[in-house]
Amino acid sequence: MLAERLPGILPPLTRQESLEVTAVHSVGGILPPGEPLVRRAPYCAPHHSATMQSLVGGGNGLPRPGAVSLAHRGVLFLDEAPEFSGKALDALRQPLESGHVVIARAAGVVRLPARFLLALAANPCPCGRHTLYGAGCECPASVIRRYQARLSGPLLDRVDLRVEVEPVTRSDLLGQGGRGETTATVAARVHEARTRAAARLSDTPGR
Ligand SMILES: [Zn+2]
């Protein structure tokens, strides 16, 4: 649920970003009717059974954009990340590094943009109860190690923030502050942070 809120706290796309996203979505055939220009950061959450091709792009004949390109300038969310195939996860490393993917097919070679914010969610073990306060996990240590090792070091090296999320109790939800902040409140804070960062980097090529 938190991951689904991420595009909502991102600032609206700039005109240039909007054109890029619209072009990719148009090629992918997912531009909603009556919406000639995508203005909000896209959100793409492929299922863990997704093939490498549907993740990075491909297909027979004319190459089609994959999830990494459909999430360009937006959020790519992989729920149950360790359940994705190792090949599919490894294929994310190139776009994460370069911001684009190159797909070669018989009909030609295309280069598609793929600059996205990657969010991964993972259980601590196959049963999901191996947490600090959680009880009842009976997964053997070797199974837990193997499960966690499915997210390779080189992929995790590209992850900047790791947050452990403990199970939420009923009293947490009902108690004071249980409702948390609204998306709009957080979006305003993100906007302010981005404005400050832009000012700080204004005389550098960075963004
Ligand atoms: Zn377990």
mmCIF file of C-alpha atoms and ligand atoms in Angstrom:
data_model
loop_
_atom_site.group_PDB
_atom_site.id
_atom_site.type_symbol
_atom_site.label_atom_id
_atom_site.label_comp_id
_atom_site.label_asym_id
_atom_site.label_seq_id
_atom_site.Cartn_x
_atom_site.Cartn_y
_atom_site.Cartn_z
ATOM 1 C CA MET A 1 0.000 0.000 0.000
ATOM 2 C CA LEU A 2 2.868 2.373 0.811
ATOM 3 C CA ALA A 3 4.520 1.645 -2.527
ATOM 4 C CA GLU A 4 1.304 2.483 -4.372
ATOM 5 C CA ARG A 5 1.341 5.897 -2.694
ATOM 6 C CA LEU A 6 4.862 6.702 -3.978
ATOM 7 C CA PRO A 7 3.829 8.198 -7.346
ATOM 8 C CA GLY A 8 1.399 10.445 -5.447
ATOM 9 C CA ILE A 9 4.184 12.115 -3.475
ATOM 10 C CA LEU A 10 6.346 12.717 -6.545
ATOM 11 C CA PRO A 11 6.036 16.157 -8.173
ATOM 12 C CA PRO A 12 4.062 16.363 -11.433
ATOM 13 C CA LEU A 13 6.184 15.580 -14.495
ATOM 14 C CA THR A 14 7.905 18.476 -16.224
ATOM 15 C CA ARG A 15 6.925 19.101 -19.841
ATOM 16 C CA GLN A 16 10.020 17.284 -21.120
ATOM 17 C CA GLU A 17 9.436 14.283 -18.803
ATOM 18 C CA SER A 18 5.781 14.262 -19.759
ATOM 19 C CA LEU A 19 6.659 13.985 -23.460
ATOM 20 C CA GLU A 20 9.138 11.149 -22.793
ATOM 21 C CA VAL A 21 6.658 9.153 -20.710
ATOM 22 C CA THR A 22 3.846 9.727 -23.191
ATOM 23 C CA ALA A 23 6.040 8.528 -26.083
ATOM 24 C CA VAL A 24 6.973 5.292 -24.287
ATOM 25 C CA HIS A 25 3.393 4.606 -23.177
ATOM 26 C CA SER A 26 2.190 5.268 -26.697
ATOM 27 C CA VAL A 27 4.692 2.770 -28.143
ATOM 28 C CA GLY A 28 3.639 0.287 -25.423
ATOM 29 C CA GLY A 29 0.009 0.785 -26.408
ATOM 30 C CA ILE A 30 -1.099 1.695 -22.877
ATOM 31 C CA LEU A 31 -1.881 5.380 -23.348
ATOM 32 C CA PRO A 32 -5.364 5.797 -21.834
ATOM 33 C CA PRO A 33 -7.972 7.019 -24.323
ATOM 34 C CA GLY A 34 -8.772 10.710 -23.902
ATOM 35 C CA GLU A 35 -5.449 11.389 -22.198
ATOM 36 C CA PRO A 36 -3.050 12.630 -24.876
ATOM 37 C CA LEU A 37 -0.339 13.572 -22.372
ATOM 38 C CA VAL A 38 0.762 11.682 -19.242
ATOM 39 C CA ARG A 39 1.336 14.277 -16.519
ATOM 40 C CA ARG A 40 1.721 12.160 -13.408
ATOM 41 C CA ALA A 41 4.653 9.922 -12.546
ATOM 42 C CA PRO A 42 3.771 6.419 -13.759
ATOM 43 C CA TYR A 43 3.596 3.400 -11.455
ATOM 44 C CA CYS A 44 4.389 -0.083 -12.672
ATOM 45 C CA ALA A 45 4.137 -3.177 -10.471
ATOM 46 C CA PRO A 46 4.789 -6.375 -12.445
ATOM 47 C CA HIS A 47 3.887 -9.720 -10.843
ATOM 48 C CA HIS A 48 6.752 -11.901 -9.622
ATOM 49 C CA SER A 49 5.973 -14.420 -12.349
ATOM 50 C CA ALA A 50 6.942 -11.730 -14.917
ATOM 51 C CA THR A 51 9.435 -12.895 -17.520
ATOM 52 C CA MET A 52 12.699 -11.085 -18.120
ATOM 53 C CA GLN A 53 11.238 -9.955 -21.440
ATOM 54 C CA SER A 54 8.175 -8.314 -19.896
ATOM 55 C CA LEU A 55 10.442 -6.660 -17.325
ATOM 56 C CA VAL A 56 13.111 -5.135 -19.570
ATOM 57 C CA GLY A 57 11.314 -5.246 -22.916
ATOM 58 C CA GLY A 58 11.371 -7.384 -26.021
ATOM 59 C CA GLY A 59 8.803 -9.551 -27.730
ATOM 60 C CA ASN A 60 8.650 -11.166 -31.148
ATOM 61 C CA GLY A 61 9.163 -8.964 -34.183
ATOM 62 C CA LEU A 62 8.936 -5.336 -33.152
ATOM 63 C CA PRO A 63 10.544 -4.798 -29.727
ATOM 64 C CA ARG A 64 8.077 -3.579 -27.091
ATOM 65 C CA PRO A 65 8.881 -1.619 -23.939
ATOM 66 C CA GLY A 66 9.017 -3.614 -20.706
ATOM 67 C CA ALA A 67 8.109 -2.610 -17.154
ATOM 68 C CA VAL A 68 11.405 -0.714 -16.667
ATOM 69 C CA SER A 69 10.474 1.616 -19.545
ATOM 70 C CA LEU A 70 6.778 1.886 -18.684
ATOM 71 C CA ALA A 71 7.961 3.038 -15.227
ATOM 72 C CA HIS A 72 10.296 5.665 -16.777
ATOM 73 C CA ARG A 73 10.208 8.885 -14.668
ATOM 74 C CA GLY A 74 8.019 7.050 -12.186
ATOM 75 C CA VAL A 75 8.062 4.088 -9.822
ATOM 76 C CA LEU A 76 8.852 0.440 -10.524
ATOM 77 C CA PHE A 77 7.624 -1.680 -7.625
ATOM 78 C CA LEU A 78 8.561 -5.331 -7.224
ATOM 79 C CA ASP A 79 6.498 -6.928 -4.480
ATOM 80 C CA GLU A 80 7.866 -10.214 -3.078
ATOM 81 C CA ALA A 81 11.133 -9.360 -4.831
ATOM 82 C CA PRO A 82 12.964 -12.614 -3.912
ATOM 83 C CA GLU A 83 10.248 -14.531 -5.785
ATOM 84 C CA PHE A 84 11.300 -12.950 -9.121
ATOM 85 C CA SER A 85 13.651 -15.056 -11.224
ATOM 86 C CA GLY A 86 17.326 -14.310 -10.693
ATOM 87 C CA LYS A 87 17.695 -13.606 -14.398
ATOM 88 C CA ALA A 88 14.922 -10.999 -14.311
ATOM 89 C CA LEU A 89 16.413 -9.280 -11.249
ATOM 90 C CA ASP A 90 19.901 -9.236 -12.780
ATOM 91 C CA ALA A 91 18.481 -7.639 -15.921
ATOM 92 C CA LEU A 92 17.498 -4.604 -13.814
ATOM 93 C CA ARG A 93 21.116 -3.723 -13.161
ATOM 94 C CA GLN A 94 21.803 -2.254 -16.601
ATOM 95 C CA PRO A 95 18.881 0.214 -16.676
ATOM 96 C CA LEU A 96 19.544 1.132 -13.034
ATOM 97 C CA GLU A 97 23.076 2.021 -14.022
ATOM 98 C CA SER A 98 22.490 3.739 -17.366
ATOM 99 C CA GLY A 99 18.841 4.884 -17.339
ATOM 100 C CA HIS A 100 18.034 3.094 -20.594
ATOM 101 C CA VAL A 101 17.687 -0.359 -22.129
ATOM 102 C CA VAL A 102 18.814 -1.590 -25.528
ATOM 103 C CA ILE A 103 16.648 -4.322 -27.052
ATOM 104 C CA ALA A 104 17.805 -6.211 -30.109
ATOM 105 C CA ARG A 105 15.322 -8.218 -32.173
ATOM 106 C CA ALA A 106 15.182 -9.483 -35.762
ATOM 107 C CA ALA A 107 13.187 -6.381 -36.752
ATOM 108 C CA GLY A 108 15.826 -4.038 -35.381
ATOM 109 C CA VAL A 109 17.512 -2.573 -32.353
ATOM 110 C CA VAL A 110 15.769 -0.022 -30.146
ATOM 111 C CA ARG A 111 17.000 2.011 -27.236
ATOM 112 C CA LEU A 112 14.282 2.880 -24.716
ATOM 113 C CA PRO A 113 14.514 5.186 -21.717
ATOM 114 C CA ALA A 114 14.300 3.461 -18.307
ATOM 115 C CA ARG A 115 15.035 5.911 -15.504
ATOM 116 C CA PHE A 116 12.799 4.921 -12.621
ATOM 117 C CA LEU A 117 12.644 4.852 -8.851
ATOM 118 C CA LEU A 118 12.959 1.197 -7.839
ATOM 119 C CA ALA A 119 11.058 -0.018 -4.778
ATOM 120 C CA LEU A 120 11.464 -3.612 -3.649
ATOM 121 C CA ALA A 121 9.497 -5.376 -0.927
ATOM 122 C CA ALA A 122 10.647 -8.633 0.576
ATOM 123 C CA ASN A 123 9.627 -10.877 3.417
ATOM 124 C CA PRO A 124 12.436 -11.748 5.836
ATOM 125 C CA CYS A 125 11.853 -15.470 5.224
ATOM 126 C CA PRO A 126 9.522 -17.684 3.159
ATOM 127 C CA CYS A 127 6.799 -17.657 5.871
ATOM 128 C CA GLY A 128 7.206 -13.914 6.528
ATOM 129 C CA ARG A 129 7.221 -14.167 10.321
ATOM 130 C CA HIS A 130 10.973 -13.999 10.967
ATOM 131 C CA THR A 131 10.895 -10.491 12.454
ATOM 132 C CA LEU A 132 12.063 -8.951 15.686
ATOM 133 C CA TYR A 133 8.668 -9.072 17.414
ATOM 134 C CA GLY A 134 6.915 -11.516 15.147
ATOM 135 C CA ALA A 135 6.574 -15.010 16.488
ATOM 136 C CA GLY A 136 6.003 -18.417 15.046
ATOM 137 C CA CYS A 137 8.629 -18.576 12.302
ATOM 138 C CA GLU A 138 9.944 -22.085 12.047
ATOM 139 C CA CYS A 139 11.983 -21.622 8.873
ATOM 140 C CA PRO A 140 15.418 -23.257 9.298
ATOM 141 C CA ALA A 141 18.350 -20.797 9.322
ATOM 142 C CA SER A 142 19.701 -22.250 6.064
ATOM 143 C CA VAL A 143 16.346 -21.658 4.330
ATOM 144 C CA ILE A 144 16.258 -18.036 5.563
ATOM 145 C CA ARG A 145 19.824 -17.467 4.340
ATOM 146 C CA ARG A 146 19.032 -18.932 0.936
ATOM 147 C CA TYR A 147 15.838 -16.861 0.659
ATOM 148 C CA GLN A 148 17.582 -13.600 1.488
ATOM 149 C CA ALA A 149 20.485 -14.409 -0.857
ATOM 150 C CA ARG A 150 18.066 -14.409 -3.806
ATOM 151 C CA LEU A 151 18.475 -10.632 -3.877
ATOM 152 C CA SER A 152 22.041 -10.459 -5.166
ATOM 153 C CA GLY A 153 24.681 -8.146 -3.723
ATOM 154 C CA PRO A 154 25.135 -6.164 -6.962
ATOM 155 C CA LEU A 155 21.377 -5.433 -7.051
ATOM 156 C CA LEU A 156 21.217 -4.468 -3.366
ATOM 157 C CA ASP A 157 24.275 -2.211 -3.887
ATOM 158 C CA ARG A 158 22.009 -0.078 -6.068
ATOM 159 C CA VAL A 159 19.423 0.298 -3.293
ATOM 160 C CA ASP A 160 19.948 3.472 -1.250
ATOM 161 C CA LEU A 161 17.433 2.994 1.551
ATOM 162 C CA ARG A 162 16.489 -0.137 3.438
ATOM 163 C CA VAL A 163 13.651 0.015 5.940
ATOM 164 C CA GLU A 164 12.573 -2.831 8.206
ATOM 165 C CA VAL A 165 8.828 -2.832 8.617
ATOM 166 C CA GLU A 166 7.514 -4.527 11.743
ATOM 167 C CA PRO A 167 4.006 -5.961 11.863
ATOM 168 C CA VAL A 168 1.431 -3.359 12.888
ATOM 169 C CA THR A 169 -0.835 -4.150 15.839
ATOM 170 C CA ARG A 170 -4.477 -3.251 16.146
ATOM 171 C CA SER A 171 -3.689 -0.727 18.919
ATOM 172 C CA ASP A 172 -1.071 0.930 16.640
ATOM 173 C CA LEU A 173 -3.761 1.465 14.048
ATOM 174 C CA LEU A 174 -6.410 2.713 16.464
ATOM 175 C CA GLY A 175 -4.089 4.716 18.737
ATOM 176 C CA GLN A 176 -2.966 8.307 18.467
ATOM 177 C CA GLY A 177 -1.387 9.174 15.153
ATOM 178 C CA GLY A 178 -2.465 5.835 13.767
ATOM 179 C CA ARG A 179 -3.826 7.521 10.668
ATOM 180 C CA GLY A 180 -0.412 8.935 9.748
ATOM 181 C CA GLU A 181 0.028 11.691 7.192
ATOM 182 C CA THR A 182 -1.906 12.203 3.991
ATOM 183 C CA THR A 183 -0.277 11.827 0.576
ATOM 184 C CA ALA A 184 -0.777 15.591 0.002
ATOM 185 C CA THR A 185 1.158 16.495 3.185
ATOM 186 C CA VAL A 186 4.100 14.301 2.222
ATOM 187 C CA ALA A 187 3.960 15.519 -1.405
ATOM 188 C CA ALA A 188 4.362 19.119 -0.192
ATOM 189 C CA ARG A 189 7.454 18.095 1.797
ATOM 190 C CA VAL A 190 8.930 16.274 -1.208
ATOM 191 C CA HIS A 191 8.293 19.330 -3.376
ATOM 192 C CA GLU A 192 10.115 21.548 -0.870
ATOM 193 C CA ALA A 193 13.070 19.148 -0.670
ATOM 194 C CA ARG A 194 13.314 18.988 -4.458
ATOM 195 C CA THR A 195 13.198 22.764 -4.767
ATOM 196 C CA ARG A 196 16.032 23.106 -2.250
ATOM 197 C CA ALA A 197 18.073 20.398 -3.981
ATOM 198 C CA ALA A 198 17.568 22.114 -7.347
ATOM 199 C CA ALA A 199 18.785 25.416 -5.890
ATOM 200 C CA ARG A 200 21.787 23.714 -4.290
ATOM 201 C CA LEU A 201 22.736 22.010 -7.565
ATOM 202 C CA SER A 202 21.842 24.932 -9.822
ATOM 203 C CA ASP A 203 25.424 25.657 -10.876
ATOM 204 C CA THR A 204 26.377 21.992 -11.353
ATOM 205 C CA PRO A 205 25.338 19.538 -14.089
ATOM 206 C CA GLY A 206 23.689 17.353 -11.392
ATOM 207 C CA ARG A 207 20.007 17.145 -10.639
HETATM 208 ZN ZN ZN B 1 9.776 -17.991 8.510
#
